[in-house]
Coordinates of C-alpha atoms and ligand atoms in Angstrom, one line a residue:
M6 CA 0.0 0.0 0.0
D7 CA 1.3 3.4 -0.9
L8 CA 0.0 5.2 2.2
I9 CA 1.8 8.4 3.2
P10 CA 2.6 8.9 6.0
A11 CA 3.2 5.2 6.6
P12 CA 0.8 3.8 9.2
L13 CA 2.0 1.7 12.1
G14 CA 0.4 -1.4 10.8
Y15 CA -1.4 -2.4 7.5
Q16 CA -2.8 -5.8 6.8
G17 CA -4.5 -6.5 3.5
F18 CA -6.9 -9.4 3.0
G19 CA -6.6 -10.1 -0.7
S20 CA -7.4 -8.0 -3.7
T21 CA -10.6 -9.7 -4.8
D22 CA -12.6 -8.8 -1.7
G23 CA -13.4 -5.3 -0.6
F24 CA -16.1 -2.8 0.1
L25 CA -17.9 -1.1 -2.8
L26 CA -19.1 2.5 -2.2
D27 CA -22.3 3.4 -4.0
R28 CA -25.2 5.7 -3.8
N29 CA -26.6 3.8 -0.9
T30 CA -23.5 3.9 1.2
V31 CA -24.2 5.9 4.4
V32 CA -22.1 7.4 7.0
D33 CA -23.1 6.3 10.5
A34 CA -21.5 8.8 12.8
Q35 CA -21.4 8.4 16.5
P36 CA -21.8 11.6 18.5
G37 CA -18.5 13.5 18.4
T38 CA -17.6 12.4 14.9
E39 CA -20.1 14.5 13.0
G40 CA -17.3 16.8 11.8
V41 CA -15.6 13.8 10.2
A42 CA -18.9 12.8 8.5
R43 CA -19.2 16.3 7.1
W44 CA -15.6 16.2 5.8
L45 CA -16.2 12.8 4.2
S46 CA -19.4 13.8 2.4
S47 CA -18.1 17.2 1.3
T48 CA -14.6 16.0 0.2
V49 CA -14.8 12.3 -0.8
G50 CA -18.5 12.8 -1.7
A51 CA -17.5 15.6 -4.2
A52 CA -14.7 13.5 -5.7
T53 CA -16.9 10.4 -6.1
G54 CA -20.2 12.0 -6.8
L55 CA -21.7 9.8 -4.1
P56 CA -23.9 11.4 -1.4
L57 CA -22.3 9.6 1.6
A58 CA -25.3 10.9 3.5
P59 CA -25.9 10.4 7.2
G60 CA -27.7 7.1 8.1
T61 CA -27.5 3.8 9.9
A62 CA -29.2 1.3 7.6
G63 CA -27.3 -1.1 5.3
A64 CA -23.8 -0.7 4.0
A65 CA -22.1 2.0 6.1
I66 CA -19.0 3.8 7.0
R67 CA -19.2 3.6 10.7
L68 CA -17.4 6.3 12.7
R69 CA -16.8 5.5 16.3
I70 CA -14.8 6.8 19.2
A71 CA -13.1 4.1 21.3
A72 CA -14.3 3.5 24.8
G73 CA -11.5 3.5 27.3
S74 CA -8.1 4.9 27.0
A75 CA -7.0 4.7 23.4
R76 CA -4.2 7.1 22.5
P77 CA -5.3 10.6 21.2
E78 CA -5.1 10.8 17.5
S79 CA -4.9 7.0 17.0
Y80 CA -7.3 5.0 14.9
A81 CA -8.2 1.6 13.7
L82 CA -9.7 1.1 10.3
H83 CA -11.4 -2.1 9.3
V84 CA -12.7 -2.7 5.8
N85 CA -14.6 -5.8 4.6
A86 CA -17.4 -6.5 2.1
D87 CA -20.0 -5.4 4.6
G88 CA -18.6 -2.0 5.3
V89 CA -16.1 0.1 7.1
T90 CA -15.5 0.6 10.8
L91 CA -13.3 3.4 11.7
T92 CA -12.6 3.8 15.4
G93 CA -10.6 6.7 16.7
G94 CA -9.0 7.2 20.1
D95 CA -10.7 10.6 19.8
A96 CA -12.4 12.6 17.0
A97 CA -9.0 13.6 15.6
G98 CA -8.1 9.9 15.3
V99 CA -11.3 9.3 13.4
F100 CA -10.4 12.2 11.1
Y101 CA -6.9 10.7 10.4
G102 CA -8.6 7.4 9.6
A103 CA -10.8 9.2 7.1
Q104 CA -7.7 10.6 5.5
T105 CA -6.3 7.1 5.2
L106 CA -9.6 5.9 3.7
R107 CA -9.4 8.6 1.0
Q108 CA -5.8 7.5 0.2
L109 CA -7.1 3.9 -0.1
L110 CA -9.7 5.0 -2.7
G111 CA -7.0 6.1 -5.1
P112 CA -5.8 9.5 -6.6
D113 CA -9.2 10.4 -8.1
A114 CA -10.6 10.6 -4.6
F115 CA -8.5 13.8 -4.2
R116 CA -10.3 15.6 -7.0
R117 CA -13.2 18.1 -6.5
A118 CA -15.6 16.5 -8.9
P119 CA -15.9 13.0 -10.5
V120 CA -14.0 12.5 -13.7
N121 CA -15.7 9.2 -14.5
P122 CA -19.2 9.2 -13.1
G123 CA -19.7 5.5 -13.9
R124 CA -16.6 4.2 -12.1
V125 CA -16.6 1.7 -9.3
W126 CA -15.2 3.0 -6.0
K127 CA -13.7 0.1 -4.0
L128 CA -11.9 0.0 -0.7
P129 CA -9.6 -3.0 -0.3
S130 CA -10.4 -5.4 2.6
C131 CA -7.8 -4.4 5.2
A132 CA -7.0 -3.6 8.8
V133 CA -5.0 -0.5 9.6
E134 CA -3.8 0.4 13.0
D135 CA -2.2 3.8 13.4
S136 CA -1.0 6.4 15.8
P137 CA 1.3 9.4 15.5
R138 CA 4.9 9.6 16.9
F139 CA 4.6 13.3 17.8
G140 CA 1.8 15.4 19.0
W141 CA 3.1 18.6 17.3
R142 CA 3.4 18.1 13.5
G143 CA 3.5 21.5 12.0
L144 CA 4.1 23.7 9.1
M145 CA 5.0 27.4 9.5
L146 CA 4.0 29.7 6.7
D147 CA 5.4 33.2 6.4
V148 CA 2.6 35.4 5.0
S149 CA 4.4 38.6 5.7
R150 CA 7.2 38.5 3.1
H151 CA 4.7 37.5 0.5
F152 CA 1.0 37.7 1.3
M153 CA -1.1 34.6 0.7
H154 CA -4.7 35.3 0.2
K155 CA -7.3 33.6 2.5
D156 CA -8.2 31.1 -0.1
G157 CA -4.6 30.0 -0.4
V158 CA -4.3 29.6 3.3
L159 CA -7.5 27.5 3.4
R160 CA -6.1 25.3 0.7
Y161 CA -2.9 24.8 2.7
L162 CA -4.9 23.7 5.7
D163 CA -6.4 21.0 3.4
L164 CA -2.9 20.0 2.3
L165 CA -1.8 19.8 5.9
A166 CA -4.8 17.6 6.8
A167 CA -4.1 15.3 3.9
H168 CA -0.6 14.7 5.4
K169 CA -1.9 14.3 9.0
L170 CA -0.2 17.5 10.1
N171 CA -1.9 19.2 13.0
V172 CA -0.3 22.6 13.7
F173 CA -0.4 25.6 11.4
H174 CA 2.1 28.2 12.7
F175 CA 0.9 31.4 11.1
H176 CA 3.8 33.9 10.8
L177 CA 1.6 37.0 10.6
T178 CA 3.9 39.9 11.2
D179 CA 7.4 41.0 10.1
D180 CA 9.4 43.9 8.9
Q181 CA 7.9 43.6 5.4
G182 CA 4.2 43.4 6.3
W183 CA 1.6 43.3 9.1
R184 CA -1.1 40.9 8.1
I185 CA -3.8 40.7 10.8
E186 CA -6.4 43.3 11.4
I187 CA -6.1 44.8 15.0
K188 CA -9.2 46.9 15.6
R189 CA -7.7 49.2 18.2
H190 CA -4.6 49.9 16.1
P191 CA -6.0 50.3 12.6
K192 CA -2.8 51.7 11.1
L193 CA -1.1 48.3 11.6
T194 CA -2.9 47.2 8.5
E195 CA -3.7 50.6 6.8
T196 CA 0.0 51.4 6.7
G197 CA 1.8 48.3 7.8
A198 CA 0.3 45.8 5.4
W199 CA 1.7 47.5 2.3
R200 CA 5.1 48.0 0.8
A201 CA 6.0 50.1 -2.2
R202 CA 8.2 47.6 -4.0
T203 CA 9.6 44.2 -3.6
K204 CA 13.0 42.6 -3.9
W205 CA 13.1 39.9 -6.6
G206 CA 15.3 37.1 -5.3
H207 CA 17.1 36.6 -2.1
R208 CA 18.9 39.3 -0.1
A209 CA 22.0 39.3 -2.4
S210 CA 19.9 40.1 -5.4
E211 CA 19.8 43.5 -6.8
L212 CA 16.6 43.1 -8.7
W213 CA 13.3 44.7 -7.7
T214 CA 9.8 44.7 -8.9
Q215 CA 8.3 48.2 -8.6
T216 CA 4.8 46.8 -8.0
P217 CA 3.4 47.5 -4.5
H218 CA 2.8 44.4 -2.5
G219 CA 0.5 43.7 0.4
G220 CA -2.7 42.5 2.0
Y221 CA -4.1 41.4 5.3
Y222 CA -6.7 39.2 6.9
T223 CA -9.7 40.8 8.5
Q224 CA -10.7 39.4 11.9
D225 CA -13.6 37.6 10.1
D226 CA -11.0 36.0 7.7
I227 CA -9.0 34.9 10.7
R228 CA -12.1 33.4 12.4
E229 CA -12.9 31.5 9.2
I230 CA -9.3 30.2 8.9
V231 CA -9.3 29.1 12.6
A232 CA -12.7 27.4 12.3
Y233 CA -11.7 25.7 9.0
A234 CA -8.5 24.5 10.7
A235 CA -10.4 23.2 13.7
E236 CA -12.8 21.2 11.6
R237 CA -9.6 19.5 10.2
H238 CA -8.1 19.0 13.7
I239 CA -5.4 21.6 13.0
T240 CA -4.4 24.2 15.7
V241 CA -3.5 27.6 14.3
V242 CA -0.6 29.0 16.4
P243 CA -0.4 32.7 15.6
E244 CA 2.9 34.5 15.6
V245 CA 3.3 38.2 16.4
D246 CA 7.1 38.7 16.2
I247 CA 8.6 41.1 18.8
P248 CA 10.8 42.9 19.7
G249 CA 12.7 42.5 16.4
H250 CA 11.1 41.9 12.9
S251 CA 8.9 44.9 13.8
Q252 CA 9.5 47.6 11.2
A253 CA 6.1 47.3 9.6
A254 CA 4.6 48.1 13.1
I255 CA 7.0 50.9 13.7
A256 CA 6.3 52.3 10.2
A257 CA 2.6 52.4 11.2
Y258 CA 3.2 53.7 14.8
P259 CA 6.6 55.5 14.8
E260 CA 6.4 55.9 18.6
L261 CA 7.0 52.2 19.0
G262 CA 10.6 52.6 17.8
N263 CA 13.8 54.0 19.4
T264 CA 12.8 57.6 18.6
D265 CA 15.7 59.2 20.5
I266 CA 18.2 57.9 18.0
V267 CA 16.1 57.2 14.9
D268 CA 13.6 59.4 13.1
T269 CA 11.1 56.6 12.9
S270 CA 8.5 58.9 11.3
Q271 CA 10.5 58.4 8.1
L272 CA 10.4 54.6 8.2
A273 CA 8.4 52.7 5.7
V274 CA 7.4 49.1 5.6
W275 CA 10.7 47.4 4.7
D276 CA 11.2 46.5 1.1
T277 CA 14.2 44.2 1.2
W278 CA 15.2 41.0 3.0
G279 CA 17.6 40.4 5.9
I280 CA 17.9 41.2 9.5
N281 CA 16.6 44.7 10.4
Q282 CA 18.1 47.2 12.8
N283 CA 14.7 48.7 13.8
V284 CA 13.6 47.1 17.0
L285 CA 10.8 48.1 19.5
A286 CA 11.7 50.6 22.2
P287 CA 11.5 49.1 25.7
T288 CA 8.9 51.5 26.9
D289 CA 5.6 51.1 28.8
N290 CA 3.9 52.4 25.8
T291 CA 5.3 49.5 23.7
L292 CA 4.2 47.0 26.4
R293 CA 0.6 48.4 26.5
F294 CA 0.4 48.6 22.7
F295 CA 1.3 44.9 22.3
E296 CA -0.9 43.8 25.2
G297 CA -3.7 45.4 23.2
V298 CA -2.6 43.4 20.1
F299 CA -2.4 40.2 22.0
E300 CA -5.8 40.7 23.6
E301 CA -7.3 40.7 20.1
V302 CA -5.1 37.8 19.1
L303 CA -6.3 35.7 22.1
A304 CA -9.9 36.5 21.3
L305 CA -9.4 35.1 17.8
F306 CA -7.1 32.1 18.3
P307 CA -8.0 29.4 20.9
S308 CA -4.5 27.9 20.7
T309 CA -2.9 27.3 24.0
F310 CA 0.5 28.3 22.5
I311 CA 0.9 31.8 21.3
H312 CA 4.2 32.6 19.4
I313 CA 5.9 35.9 20.2
G314 CA 8.8 35.5 17.8
G315 CA 11.9 36.8 19.6
D316 CA 14.3 36.0 16.8
E317 CA 17.0 38.2 15.4
A318 CA 16.4 41.2 17.5
L319 CA 19.6 43.2 16.9
K320 CA 20.7 45.1 20.0
D321 CA 22.6 48.0 18.4
Q322 CA 19.7 50.5 18.8
W323 CA 19.3 49.6 22.5
K324 CA 23.1 50.0 23.0
K325 CA 23.0 53.5 21.4
S326 CA 19.7 54.8 22.8
P327 CA 20.1 56.8 26.0
A328 CA 16.4 56.1 26.7
A329 CA 16.9 52.3 26.4
Q330 CA 20.0 52.5 28.6
A331 CA 18.1 54.5 31.2
R332 CA 15.3 51.9 31.1
M333 CA 17.8 49.1 31.7
R334 CA 19.3 50.9 34.7
E335 CA 15.8 51.5 36.1
L336 CA 15.0 47.8 35.7
G337 CA 18.3 46.8 37.1
L338 CA 19.3 44.9 33.9
T339 CA 22.9 44.4 32.9
G340 CA 23.3 43.9 29.2
E341 CA 20.9 44.2 26.3
D342 CA 20.3 40.4 26.2
R343 CA 18.5 40.9 29.5
L344 CA 16.3 43.6 27.9
Q345 CA 15.2 41.1 25.3
S346 CA 14.5 38.6 28.0
W347 CA 12.6 41.3 30.0
F348 CA 10.3 41.7 27.0
I349 CA 9.7 38.0 26.6
R350 CA 9.2 37.5 30.4
H351 CA 6.6 40.2 30.4
F352 CA 4.6 38.5 27.8
D353 CA 5.2 35.0 29.3
T354 CA 3.6 36.2 32.6
W355 CA 0.9 38.1 30.7
L356 CA 0.0 35.0 28.6
T357 CA 0.2 32.6 31.6
D358 CA -2.2 34.8 33.5
R359 CA -4.7 34.3 30.7
G360 CA -4.3 30.6 30.6
R361 CA -2.1 30.5 27.5
R362 CA 1.6 29.5 27.0
L363 CA 4.3 31.5 25.3
I364 CA 6.5 29.9 22.6
G365 CA 9.3 31.7 20.8
W366 CA 12.3 31.2 18.6
D367 CA 15.4 29.9 20.4
E368 CA 16.9 33.4 20.9
I369 CA 14.5 33.7 23.8
L370 CA 17.0 31.6 25.7
E371 CA 19.5 34.5 25.6
G372 CA 19.4 36.5 28.8
G373 CA 17.4 33.8 30.6
L374 CA 14.3 31.8 29.5
A375 CA 11.0 32.9 30.9
P376 CA 9.6 30.2 33.3
G377 CA 6.7 28.8 31.2
A378 CA 8.2 29.4 27.8
A379 CA 8.5 26.8 25.0
V380 CA 11.2 27.1 22.3
S381 CA 11.1 26.7 18.5
S382 CA 14.6 25.4 17.9
W383 CA 15.6 26.9 14.5
R384 CA 19.3 27.7 14.6
G385 CA 20.1 24.0 14.9
Y386 CA 19.3 21.5 17.6
A387 CA 21.4 23.3 20.3
G388 CA 18.7 25.7 21.5
G389 CA 16.3 22.8 21.8
I390 CA 18.7 20.7 23.7
T391 CA 19.4 23.5 26.2
A392 CA 15.8 24.2 26.7
A393 CA 14.7 20.5 27.0
R394 CA 17.5 19.9 29.6
A395 CA 16.1 22.9 31.6
G396 CA 12.7 21.3 31.5
H397 CA 11.2 23.5 28.8
D398 CA 9.1 22.1 25.9
V399 CA 10.6 22.3 22.5
V400 CA 9.5 22.1 18.8
M401 CA 12.4 21.0 16.6
C402 CA 12.7 22.9 13.3
P403 CA 16.4 23.3 12.6
E404 CA 17.0 25.5 9.6
Q405 CA 19.8 23.2 8.3
Q406 CA 17.2 20.4 8.0
V407 CA 13.6 21.6 7.6
Y408 CA 13.7 25.2 6.2
L409 CA 11.8 24.6 3.0
D410 CA 13.1 27.8 1.4
H411 CA 16.4 26.1 1.1
R412 CA 17.1 24.7 -2.4
Q413 CA 16.0 21.1 -3.2
D414 CA 18.9 20.2 -5.4
G415 CA 22.4 21.4 -6.2
G416 CA 21.8 21.8 -9.9
A417 CA 21.7 25.2 -11.7
D418 CA 18.0 24.8 -12.6
E419 CA 16.7 25.4 -9.1
P420 CA 14.6 28.5 -9.3
M421 CA 16.1 30.0 -6.1
P422 CA 19.6 28.8 -5.4
I423 CA 19.7 29.7 -1.7
G424 CA 20.6 27.9 1.5
Y425 CA 21.8 24.3 1.9
V426 CA 20.8 21.6 -0.5
R427 CA 18.0 19.8 1.2
T428 CA 16.7 17.0 -1.0
L429 CA 13.6 14.9 -0.5
E430 CA 15.9 12.2 1.0
D431 CA 17.6 14.7 3.4
V432 CA 14.2 15.6 4.7
Y433 CA 13.2 12.0 5.0
R434 CA 16.3 11.3 7.1
F435 CA 15.7 14.3 9.4
E436 CA 15.5 13.1 13.0
P437 CA 13.7 15.6 15.4
V438 CA 15.0 14.1 18.6
P439 CA 18.8 14.6 18.9
P440 CA 20.7 11.6 20.5
Q441 CA 22.2 13.9 23.2
L442 CA 18.8 14.0 25.0
A443 CA 18.2 11.4 27.7
P444 CA 14.7 9.9 27.5
E445 CA 13.2 12.1 30.2
E446 CA 14.6 15.2 28.4
A447 CA 13.4 13.9 25.1
R448 CA 9.9 14.0 26.4
H449 CA 10.0 17.7 26.2
V450 CA 10.3 17.5 22.4
L451 CA 6.7 18.1 21.6
G452 CA 7.3 17.5 18.0
T453 CA 8.6 19.1 14.9
Q454 CA 7.6 21.5 12.1
A455 CA 8.9 22.5 8.7
N456 CA 9.2 26.3 8.1
V457 CA 8.3 28.0 4.9
W458 CA 9.9 31.5 4.7
T459 CA 8.6 33.2 1.6
E460 CA 11.2 35.9 0.7
V461 CA 11.8 33.9 -2.5
M462 CA 8.3 32.7 -3.0
E463 CA 6.2 35.5 -4.6
N464 CA 3.1 33.4 -5.2
R465 CA 1.3 30.2 -4.5
S466 CA 3.1 28.3 -7.3
R467 CA 6.5 29.1 -5.7
V468 CA 5.2 28.0 -2.2
D469 CA 4.0 24.7 -3.7
Y470 CA 7.3 24.2 -5.5
Q471 CA 9.4 24.7 -2.4
T472 CA 7.0 22.8 0.0
F473 CA 6.3 19.8 -2.1
P474 CA 7.2 17.0 -2.3
R475 CA 9.4 17.6 0.8
L476 CA 6.3 18.1 3.1
A477 CA 5.3 14.5 2.3
A478 CA 8.7 13.3 3.6
F479 CA 8.4 15.6 6.6
A480 CA 4.9 14.3 7.4
E481 CA 6.2 10.8 7.5
V482 CA 9.0 11.9 9.9
A483 CA 6.5 13.6 12.1
W484 CA 3.8 10.9 12.1
S485 CA 5.4 7.5 11.4
D486 CA 7.4 5.2 13.7
L487 CA 10.5 5.4 11.5
P488 CA 13.9 3.7 12.4
P489 CA 17.0 5.9 13.0
S490 CA 17.9 8.1 10.0
A491 CA 20.5 5.8 8.4
E492 CA 18.2 2.8 8.5
R493 CA 15.2 4.5 6.9
D494 CA 14.0 2.9 3.7
F495 CA 14.1 5.9 1.4
A496 CA 13.8 3.7 -1.7
G497 CA 10.5 2.3 -0.2
F498 CA 9.3 5.8 0.5
E499 CA 10.1 6.9 -3.1
A500 CA 8.2 3.9 -4.4
R501 CA 5.2 5.0 -2.4
M502 CA 5.6 8.6 -3.6
T503 CA 4.7 7.4 -7.1
G504 CA 1.1 7.0 -5.9
H505 CA 1.4 10.1 -3.8
Y506 CA 2.4 12.3 -6.8
A507 CA -0.8 11.2 -8.4
R508 CA -2.7 12.4 -5.4
L509 CA -0.8 15.7 -5.4
D510 CA -1.6 16.1 -9.1
A511 CA -5.3 15.5 -8.4
L512 CA -5.1 18.1 -5.6
G513 CA -3.5 20.6 -8.1
V514 CA -0.2 20.9 -6.1
E515 CA 2.6 22.3 -8.2
Y516 CA 5.4 20.3 -6.6
R517 CA 9.0 19.9 -7.8
P518 CA 8.9 16.8 -10.1
P519 CA 11.5 14.1 -9.2
G520 CA 13.5 14.9 -12.4
G521 CA 13.8 18.6 -11.6
P522 CA 11.8 21.7 -12.3
L523 CA 9.5 22.0 -15.4
P524 CA 10.5 24.7 -17.8
W525 CA 8.1 27.3 -16.3
Q526 CA 9.3 26.4 -12.8
K527 CA 12.8 27.5 -13.6
R528 CA 13.6 31.1 -13.0
P529 CA 15.8 33.0 -15.5
A530 CA 16.5 36.6 -14.4
P531 CA 14.0 39.0 -16.0
N532 CA 15.0 41.2 -19.0
G533 CA 18.2 39.3 -19.4
L534 CA 19.6 40.6 -16.2
T535 CA 22.1 38.1 -14.7
A536 CA 22.5 39.5 -11.2
S537 CA 22.8 36.9 -8.5
L538 CA 19.4 35.8 -7.2
G539 CA 20.8 34.3 -4.1
R540 CA 23.6 32.8 -2.2
P541 CA 24.0 29.1 -2.0
I542 CA 25.7 27.5 1.0
E543 CA 28.2 24.9 -0.1
G544 CA 28.7 21.6 1.6
S545 CA 26.5 19.7 4.1
P546 CA 24.9 21.4 7.0
P547 CA 26.6 21.1 10.3
N548 CA 24.8 18.8 12.7
V549 CA 24.5 21.5 15.4
Ligands
ACM26 C1 14.1 32.6 11.9 O1 14.3 31.9 10.9 N1 14.5 33.8 11.9 C2 13.3 32.1 13.0

């Protein structure tokens, strides 16, 4: 069977027998599984043209939640000639079983309408037992560098669900654009959501498009995204990145910046890539402003974890600013790292008081980690190891391994030749739990996520190209019970990918084909310009 991600166990009972789905097949949903029944009839129903209506009589797909103590997100799927019984440890498990059921129906079950109305839809007789390795199986999407419209985000939630991923880390703010409506601070989107021009290529590029770029999600858009995700058992973890990566906010509200040394009234939303000098001023006004932002964020996102960024906050302005230095003295802080940690601690307490938990990039370790904070370990494994050893929860997402903006091949045809070469096989061999961690420390590794930074991805096609097929390999790493890296059966995975490419085709995903980019996926410089589009990193990534 070409299931992806691979289940814990699959047993087939011969190819002649099986369950035929037809117009009379009903979905018998136990209370608590109605959402899965809705998903089946709206998705598999649309692809097959069968009603898959609610009912109990006759041949049925029976959705059940196990009595007792089955693992969350686990499921057992049994198919024979009489029907299907899908039993989940919880509703999420039933949903993942439904995803497996769709894969068993074949690639055309991934379309939005039937291509052959007369065809027979048959599930093979089988028993599948399945349960995920990690509870945090995520994808981070940066919608700041290039905005993705709401429809594109909803589509990505479907793609996550199809790969049994359950966390959507929504990178909503950065120097290049503020993407979430905040009612009490309207200029965040009136001003902060738009930039006058855009760099074409990575930071070393000298090419620009002169077209303004921008957009944002209204609060109703966000509610829709969160509800759509919830129906697919995906938690949306919002990120508002402070105290660095804040130029869009400072451009909208200049008083948020270090006004004693920078004329922030002259700042615009940033129109290039890289690490930005403009960081938030450590004032009470800044704290109150972002408490207001987070109040609206909490009202929109039920996620326990709220991501506050914390990465790449340069300290030069705080070093130079007499006001920041005076604030440090007043707070008794020695060193600018402590000022960063003071920011993070403030919001750690603030979020904890409201029943939420703070998560930030691994720089939040510098100057002392706030008591309840969890860490997204991105600069390698090291931050995650330190945090886990100190008893903090960790999401492993080392840039050397699972940053999907990095090129997929060493060849000259890659449309954006940046970063390390991270092939499909490299991602398949990624191990989220470093061997240095003892078992009781490793328990703090909540899971893993792949990160899609979009400086070099101007549109949905580019995001698809960079994300797929590598997300399929990543999903198997996050879900399946794989052996250690070196022993993983990549050839077997590749063989299963043949069937999975057909599913991605049916879904309309513009992945990188195994043989390399298609002609229109390559990216020659415009107008014959030959300026460098990016800076590759040679050699293998260090295992740090
Ligand atoms: C990051 O890549 N700056 C988290």
